[in-house]
Tab-separated table of C-alpha atoms in Angstrom:
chain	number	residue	atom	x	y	z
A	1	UNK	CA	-59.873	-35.491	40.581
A	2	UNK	CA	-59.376	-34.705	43.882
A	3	UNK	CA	-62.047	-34.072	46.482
A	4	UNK	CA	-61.347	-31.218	48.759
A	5	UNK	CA	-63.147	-31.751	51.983
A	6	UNK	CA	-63.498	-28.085	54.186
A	7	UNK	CA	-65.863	-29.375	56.789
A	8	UNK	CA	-68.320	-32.020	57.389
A	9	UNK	CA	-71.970	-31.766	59.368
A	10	UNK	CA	-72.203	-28.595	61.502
A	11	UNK	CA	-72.602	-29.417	65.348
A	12	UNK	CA	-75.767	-28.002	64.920
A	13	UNK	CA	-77.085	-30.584	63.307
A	14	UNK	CA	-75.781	-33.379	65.686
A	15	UNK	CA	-78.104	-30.949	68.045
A	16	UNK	CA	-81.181	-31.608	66.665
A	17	UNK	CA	-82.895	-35.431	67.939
A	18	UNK	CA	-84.250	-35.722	64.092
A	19	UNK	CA	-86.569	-38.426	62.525
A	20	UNK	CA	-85.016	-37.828	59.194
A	21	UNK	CA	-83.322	-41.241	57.416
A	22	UNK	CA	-79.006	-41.087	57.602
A	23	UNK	CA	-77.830	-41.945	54.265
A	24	UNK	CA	-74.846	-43.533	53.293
A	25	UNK	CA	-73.237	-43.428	49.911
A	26	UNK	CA	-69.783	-45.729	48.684
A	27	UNK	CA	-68.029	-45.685	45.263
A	28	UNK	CA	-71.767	-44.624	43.752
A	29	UNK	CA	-71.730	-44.559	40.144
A	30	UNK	CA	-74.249	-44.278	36.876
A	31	UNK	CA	-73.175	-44.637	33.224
A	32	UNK	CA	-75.517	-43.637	29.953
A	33	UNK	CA	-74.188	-45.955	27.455
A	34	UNK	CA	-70.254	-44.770	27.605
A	35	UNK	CA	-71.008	-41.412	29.268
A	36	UNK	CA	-70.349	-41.795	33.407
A	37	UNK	CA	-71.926	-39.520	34.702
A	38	UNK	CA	-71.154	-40.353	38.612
A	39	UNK	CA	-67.841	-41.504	39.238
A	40	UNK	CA	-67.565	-43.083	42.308
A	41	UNK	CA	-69.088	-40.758	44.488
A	42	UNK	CA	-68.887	-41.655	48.499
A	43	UNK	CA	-71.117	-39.193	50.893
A	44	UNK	CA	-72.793	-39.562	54.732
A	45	UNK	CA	-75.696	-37.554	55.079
A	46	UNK	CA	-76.536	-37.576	59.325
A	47	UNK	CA	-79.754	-37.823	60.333
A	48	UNK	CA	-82.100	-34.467	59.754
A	49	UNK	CA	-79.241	-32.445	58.078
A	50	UNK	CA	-79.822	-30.283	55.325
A	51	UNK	CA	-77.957	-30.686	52.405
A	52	UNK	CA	-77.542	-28.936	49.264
A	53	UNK	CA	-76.113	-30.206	46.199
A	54	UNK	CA	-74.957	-27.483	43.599
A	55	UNK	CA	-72.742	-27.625	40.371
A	56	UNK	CA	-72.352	-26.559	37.024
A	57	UNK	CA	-74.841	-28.153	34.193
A	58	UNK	CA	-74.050	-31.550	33.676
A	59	UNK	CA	-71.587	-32.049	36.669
A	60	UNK	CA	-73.920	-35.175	37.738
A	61	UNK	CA	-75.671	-33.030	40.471
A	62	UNK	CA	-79.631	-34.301	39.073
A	63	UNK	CA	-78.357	-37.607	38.576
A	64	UNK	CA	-77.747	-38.438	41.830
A	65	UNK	CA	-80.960	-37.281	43.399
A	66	UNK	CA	-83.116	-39.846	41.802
A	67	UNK	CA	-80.419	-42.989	42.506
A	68	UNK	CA	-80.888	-41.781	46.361
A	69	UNK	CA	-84.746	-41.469	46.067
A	70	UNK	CA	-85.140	-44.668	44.216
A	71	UNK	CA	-86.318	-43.388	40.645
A	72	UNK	CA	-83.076	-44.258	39.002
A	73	UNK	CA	-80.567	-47.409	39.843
A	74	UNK	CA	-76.842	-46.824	39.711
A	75	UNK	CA	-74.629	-48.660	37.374
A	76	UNK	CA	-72.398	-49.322	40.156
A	77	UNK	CA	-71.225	-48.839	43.976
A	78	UNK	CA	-73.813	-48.880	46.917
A	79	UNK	CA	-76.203	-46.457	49.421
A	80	UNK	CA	-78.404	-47.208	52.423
A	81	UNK	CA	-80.453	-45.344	54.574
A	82	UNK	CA	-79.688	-45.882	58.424
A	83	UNK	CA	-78.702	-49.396	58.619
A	84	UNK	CA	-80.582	-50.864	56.035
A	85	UNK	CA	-79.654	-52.825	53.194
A	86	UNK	CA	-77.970	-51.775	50.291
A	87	UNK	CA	-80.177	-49.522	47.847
A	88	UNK	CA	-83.603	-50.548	50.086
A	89	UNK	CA	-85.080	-47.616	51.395
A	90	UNK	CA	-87.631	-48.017	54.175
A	91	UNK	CA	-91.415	-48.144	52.379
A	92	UNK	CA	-93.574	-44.297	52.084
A	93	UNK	CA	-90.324	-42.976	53.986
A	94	UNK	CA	-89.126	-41.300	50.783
A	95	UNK	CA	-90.598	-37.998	48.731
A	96	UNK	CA	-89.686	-36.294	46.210
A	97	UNK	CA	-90.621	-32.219	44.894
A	98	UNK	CA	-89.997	-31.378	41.454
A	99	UNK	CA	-89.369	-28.125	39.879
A	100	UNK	CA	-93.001	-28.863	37.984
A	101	UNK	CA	-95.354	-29.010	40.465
A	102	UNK	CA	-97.524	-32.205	38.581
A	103	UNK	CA	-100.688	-31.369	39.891
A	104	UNK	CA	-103.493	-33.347	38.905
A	105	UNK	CA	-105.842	-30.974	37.116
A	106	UNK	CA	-109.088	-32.693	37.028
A	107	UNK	CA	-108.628	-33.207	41.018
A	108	UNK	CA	-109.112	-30.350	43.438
A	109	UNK	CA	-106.177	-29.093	45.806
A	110	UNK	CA	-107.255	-31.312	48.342
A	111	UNK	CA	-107.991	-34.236	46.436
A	112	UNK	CA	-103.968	-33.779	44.728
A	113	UNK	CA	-102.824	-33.703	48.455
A	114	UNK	CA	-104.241	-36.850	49.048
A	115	UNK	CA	-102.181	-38.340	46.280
A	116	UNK	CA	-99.011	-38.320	48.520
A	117	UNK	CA	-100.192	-40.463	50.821
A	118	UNK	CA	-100.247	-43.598	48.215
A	119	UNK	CA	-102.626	-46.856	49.270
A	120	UNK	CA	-103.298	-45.285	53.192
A	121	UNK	CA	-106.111	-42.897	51.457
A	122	UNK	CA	-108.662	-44.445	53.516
A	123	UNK	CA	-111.501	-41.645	54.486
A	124	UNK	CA	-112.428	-39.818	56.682
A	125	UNK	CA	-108.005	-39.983	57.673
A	126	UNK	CA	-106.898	-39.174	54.227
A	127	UNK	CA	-108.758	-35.527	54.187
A	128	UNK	CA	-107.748	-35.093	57.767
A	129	UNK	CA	-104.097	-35.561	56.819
A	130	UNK	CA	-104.301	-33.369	54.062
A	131	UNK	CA	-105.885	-30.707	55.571
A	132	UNK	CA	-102.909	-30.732	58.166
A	133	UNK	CA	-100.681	-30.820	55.157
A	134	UNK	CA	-101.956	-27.629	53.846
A	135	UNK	CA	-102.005	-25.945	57.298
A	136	UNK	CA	-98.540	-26.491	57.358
A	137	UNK	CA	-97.906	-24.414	53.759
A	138	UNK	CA	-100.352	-21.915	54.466
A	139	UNK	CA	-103.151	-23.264	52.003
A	140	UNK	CA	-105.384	-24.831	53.928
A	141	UNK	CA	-108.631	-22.332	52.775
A	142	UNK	CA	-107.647	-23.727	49.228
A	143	UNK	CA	-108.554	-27.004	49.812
A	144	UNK	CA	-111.529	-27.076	47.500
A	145	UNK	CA	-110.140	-24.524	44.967
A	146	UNK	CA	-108.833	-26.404	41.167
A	147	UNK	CA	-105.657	-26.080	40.267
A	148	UNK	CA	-106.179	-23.858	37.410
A	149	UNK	CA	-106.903	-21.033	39.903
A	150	UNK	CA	-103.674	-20.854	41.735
A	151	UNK	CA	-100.860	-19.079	41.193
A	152	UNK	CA	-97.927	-20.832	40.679
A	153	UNK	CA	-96.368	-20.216	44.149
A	154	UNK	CA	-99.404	-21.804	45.414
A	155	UNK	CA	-99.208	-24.781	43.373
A	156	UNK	CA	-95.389	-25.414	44.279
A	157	UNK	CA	-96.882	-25.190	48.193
A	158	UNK	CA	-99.271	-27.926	47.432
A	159	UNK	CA	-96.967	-30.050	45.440
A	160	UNK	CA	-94.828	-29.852	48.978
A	161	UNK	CA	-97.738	-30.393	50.806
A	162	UNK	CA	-98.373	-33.375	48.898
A	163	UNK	CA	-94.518	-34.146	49.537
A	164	UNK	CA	-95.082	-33.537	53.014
A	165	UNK	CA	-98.112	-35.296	54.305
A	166	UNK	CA	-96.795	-38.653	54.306
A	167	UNK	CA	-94.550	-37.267	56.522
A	168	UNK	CA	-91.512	-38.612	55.347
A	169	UNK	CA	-87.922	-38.673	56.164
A	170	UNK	CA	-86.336	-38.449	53.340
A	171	UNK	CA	-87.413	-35.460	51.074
A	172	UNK	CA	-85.540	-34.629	47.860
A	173	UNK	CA	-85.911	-31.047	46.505
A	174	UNK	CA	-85.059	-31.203	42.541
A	175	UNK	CA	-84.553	-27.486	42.041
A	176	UNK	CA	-88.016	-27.033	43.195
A	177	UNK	CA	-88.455	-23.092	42.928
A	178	UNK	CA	-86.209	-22.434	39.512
A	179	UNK	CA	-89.575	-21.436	37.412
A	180	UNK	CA	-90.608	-18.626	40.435
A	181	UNK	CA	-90.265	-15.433	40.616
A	182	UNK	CA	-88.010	-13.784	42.562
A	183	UNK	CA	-89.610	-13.379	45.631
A	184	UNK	CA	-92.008	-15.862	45.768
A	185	UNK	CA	-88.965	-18.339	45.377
A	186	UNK	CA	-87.686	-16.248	48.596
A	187	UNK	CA	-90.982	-16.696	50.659
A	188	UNK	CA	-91.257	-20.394	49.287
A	189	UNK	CA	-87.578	-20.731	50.551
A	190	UNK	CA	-88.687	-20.170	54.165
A	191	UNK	CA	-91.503	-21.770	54.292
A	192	UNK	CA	-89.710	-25.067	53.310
A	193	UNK	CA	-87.255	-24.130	55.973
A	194	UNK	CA	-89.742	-23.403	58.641
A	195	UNK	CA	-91.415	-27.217	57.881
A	196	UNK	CA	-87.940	-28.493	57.954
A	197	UNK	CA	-87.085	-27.774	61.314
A	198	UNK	CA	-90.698	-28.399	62.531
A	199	UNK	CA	-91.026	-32.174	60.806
A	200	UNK	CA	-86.908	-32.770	61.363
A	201	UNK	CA	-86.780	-34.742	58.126
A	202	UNK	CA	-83.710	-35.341	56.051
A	203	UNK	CA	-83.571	-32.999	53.158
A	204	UNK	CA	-81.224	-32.597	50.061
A	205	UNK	CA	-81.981	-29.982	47.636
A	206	UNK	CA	-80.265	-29.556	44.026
A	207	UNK	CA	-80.037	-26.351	43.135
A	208	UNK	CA	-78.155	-23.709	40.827
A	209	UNK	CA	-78.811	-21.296	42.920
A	210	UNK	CA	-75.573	-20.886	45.658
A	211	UNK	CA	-77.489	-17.746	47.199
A	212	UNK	CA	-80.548	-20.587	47.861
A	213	UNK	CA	-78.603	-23.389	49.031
A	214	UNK	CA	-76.897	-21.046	51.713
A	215	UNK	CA	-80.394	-20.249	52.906
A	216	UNK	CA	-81.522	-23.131	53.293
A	217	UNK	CA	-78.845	-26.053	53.989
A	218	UNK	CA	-76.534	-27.345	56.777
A	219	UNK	CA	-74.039	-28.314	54.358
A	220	UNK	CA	-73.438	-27.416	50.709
A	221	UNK	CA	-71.664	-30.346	48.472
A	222	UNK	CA	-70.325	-29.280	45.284
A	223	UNK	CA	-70.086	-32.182	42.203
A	224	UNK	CA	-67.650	-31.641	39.652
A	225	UNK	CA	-67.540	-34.216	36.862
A	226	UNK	CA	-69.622	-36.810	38.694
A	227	UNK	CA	-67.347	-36.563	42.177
A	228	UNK	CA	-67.503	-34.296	45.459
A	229	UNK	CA	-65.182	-31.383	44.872
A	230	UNK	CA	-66.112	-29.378	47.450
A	231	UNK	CA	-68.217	-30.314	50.772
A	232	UNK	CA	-68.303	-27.447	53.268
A	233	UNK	CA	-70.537	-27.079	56.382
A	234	UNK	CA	-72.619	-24.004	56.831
A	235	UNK	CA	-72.800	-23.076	60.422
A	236	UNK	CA	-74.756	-19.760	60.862
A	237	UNK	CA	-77.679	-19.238	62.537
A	238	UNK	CA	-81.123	-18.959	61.600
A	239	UNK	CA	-82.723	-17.359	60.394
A	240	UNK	CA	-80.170	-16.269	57.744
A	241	UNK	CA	-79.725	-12.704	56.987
A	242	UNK	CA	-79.893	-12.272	53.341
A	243	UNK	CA	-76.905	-9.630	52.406
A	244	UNK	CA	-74.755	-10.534	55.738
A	245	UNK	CA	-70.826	-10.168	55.166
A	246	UNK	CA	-70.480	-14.462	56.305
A	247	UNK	CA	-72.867	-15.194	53.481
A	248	UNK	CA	-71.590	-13.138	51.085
A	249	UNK	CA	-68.020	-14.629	51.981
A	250	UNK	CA	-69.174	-18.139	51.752
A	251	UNK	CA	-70.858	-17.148	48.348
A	252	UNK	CA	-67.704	-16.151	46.888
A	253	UNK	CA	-65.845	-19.078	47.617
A	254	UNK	CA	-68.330	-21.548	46.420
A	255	UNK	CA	-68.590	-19.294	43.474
A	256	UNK	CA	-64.921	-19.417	43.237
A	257	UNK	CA	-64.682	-23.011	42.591
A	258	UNK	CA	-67.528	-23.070	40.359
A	259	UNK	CA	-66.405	-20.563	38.208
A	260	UNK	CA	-62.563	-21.776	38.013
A	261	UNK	CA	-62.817	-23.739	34.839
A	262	UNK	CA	-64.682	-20.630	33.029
A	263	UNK	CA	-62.273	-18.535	34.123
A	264	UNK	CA	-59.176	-20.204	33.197
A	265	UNK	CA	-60.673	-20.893	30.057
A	266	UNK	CA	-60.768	-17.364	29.271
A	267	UNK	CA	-57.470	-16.701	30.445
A	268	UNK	CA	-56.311	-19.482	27.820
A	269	UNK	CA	-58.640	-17.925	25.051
A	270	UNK	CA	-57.245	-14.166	25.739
């Protein structure tokens, strides 16, 4: 299939003197047995852009978060971060935030902070770094509270603080807010934002959620049967305006595409 390419990285980005890790991908694939499930897939990711990665169920779109963050290894193809070697990304430079947040319930908030920052957990360093962490999500009077107590906005914000206080440059955001509500996904939402353009990281977030990734992201890439069908650049200023006509516009086209095989299939079945 054909990749249609609308735009690439916003100028914005280019803007912004980030810390994040560029990453490179070229004819990336992964295979389960006989199923491919990326085909070749080539994508540049610029230093501190956002990207979002969205698709229908089984398009590829969770498959290749974990090749990039080094939890999976791809049957094929290559990707580097800056000018590294192929596949080696640079050591503690890489996080990843799941939708669960995998606390640690026989450790307090603090303690599952701490967690993120691997073998450099040497005290008195390691509680100063995760108290920081927390300041930055807003839970830093939690620090001694268990798990079991918070609610589970609060948990996600710990399970990015404990992303977070390595501070990497590479985060990956695996449809991190799909269990919250409604509007603590929104307030989460802007939170990671507001960290983002604080820290300057590289972030890619898969999501189903269009509404979220035009929140959030620079630049929304859309995977279609393990390829890039769609790769368009979001350049509106933030903060976003939830409800705004250029939204709602870019909405509908991304919607467009990723409702086109539904809809022709009812067309065919009518």
């Amino acid at each position: 299939m054909t990749s249609l390419v609308l735009a690439g990285a916003p100028a914005a980005t280019a803007e912004r003197t980030a810390r994040g890790l560029a990453i490179t991908a070229r004819g990336l694939t992964k295979s389960f047995g006989n199923n491919k499930v990326i085909c070749g897939l080539d994508l540049h990711v610029p230093s501190g852009q956002f990207l979002a990665i969205v698709g229908r169920s089984g398009c590829g779109k969770s498959t290749f978060l974990p090749l990039l963050a080094g939890l999976e290894q791809p049957s094929g193809g290559d990707f580097w971060f800056d000018d590294g070697e192929p596949g080696a990304a640079p050591r503690d430079s890489v996080r990843v935030m799941f939708q669960e947040h995998r606390l640690l319930p026989w450790a307090r908030v603090l303690g599952n902070v701490e967690v993120g920052l691997g073998a450099d957990r040497s005290p008195p360093r390691a509680a100063d770094r995760a108290v920081e962490a927390l300041r930055a999500v807003d839970l830093e009077a939690r620090a001694r509270a268990w798990p079991s107590v918070l609610s589970g906005g609060q948990k996600q914000r710990v399970a990015l603080a404990r992303a977070l206080v390595s501070r990497p440059r590479f985060l990956a955001l695996d449809e991190p807010l799909g269990a919250l509500d409604a509007l603590t996904r929104i307030g989460m939402q802007r939170l990671i934002e507001r960290v983002w353009l604080e820290q300057k990281f590289t972030a890619i977030l898969v999501t189903h959620d269009v509404t979220e990734a035009l929140m959030l992201a620079d630049r929304i890439v859309l995977i279609e049967n393990g390829t890039i069908a769609l790769d368009t650049a979001i350049d509106l200023p933030r903060p976003r305006r939830r409800g705004s006509v250029e939204l709602a516009l870019l909405e509908e086209r991304i919607l467009r595409r990723l409702l086109r095989e539904d809809i022709a299939r009812a067309e065919y079945v009518i």
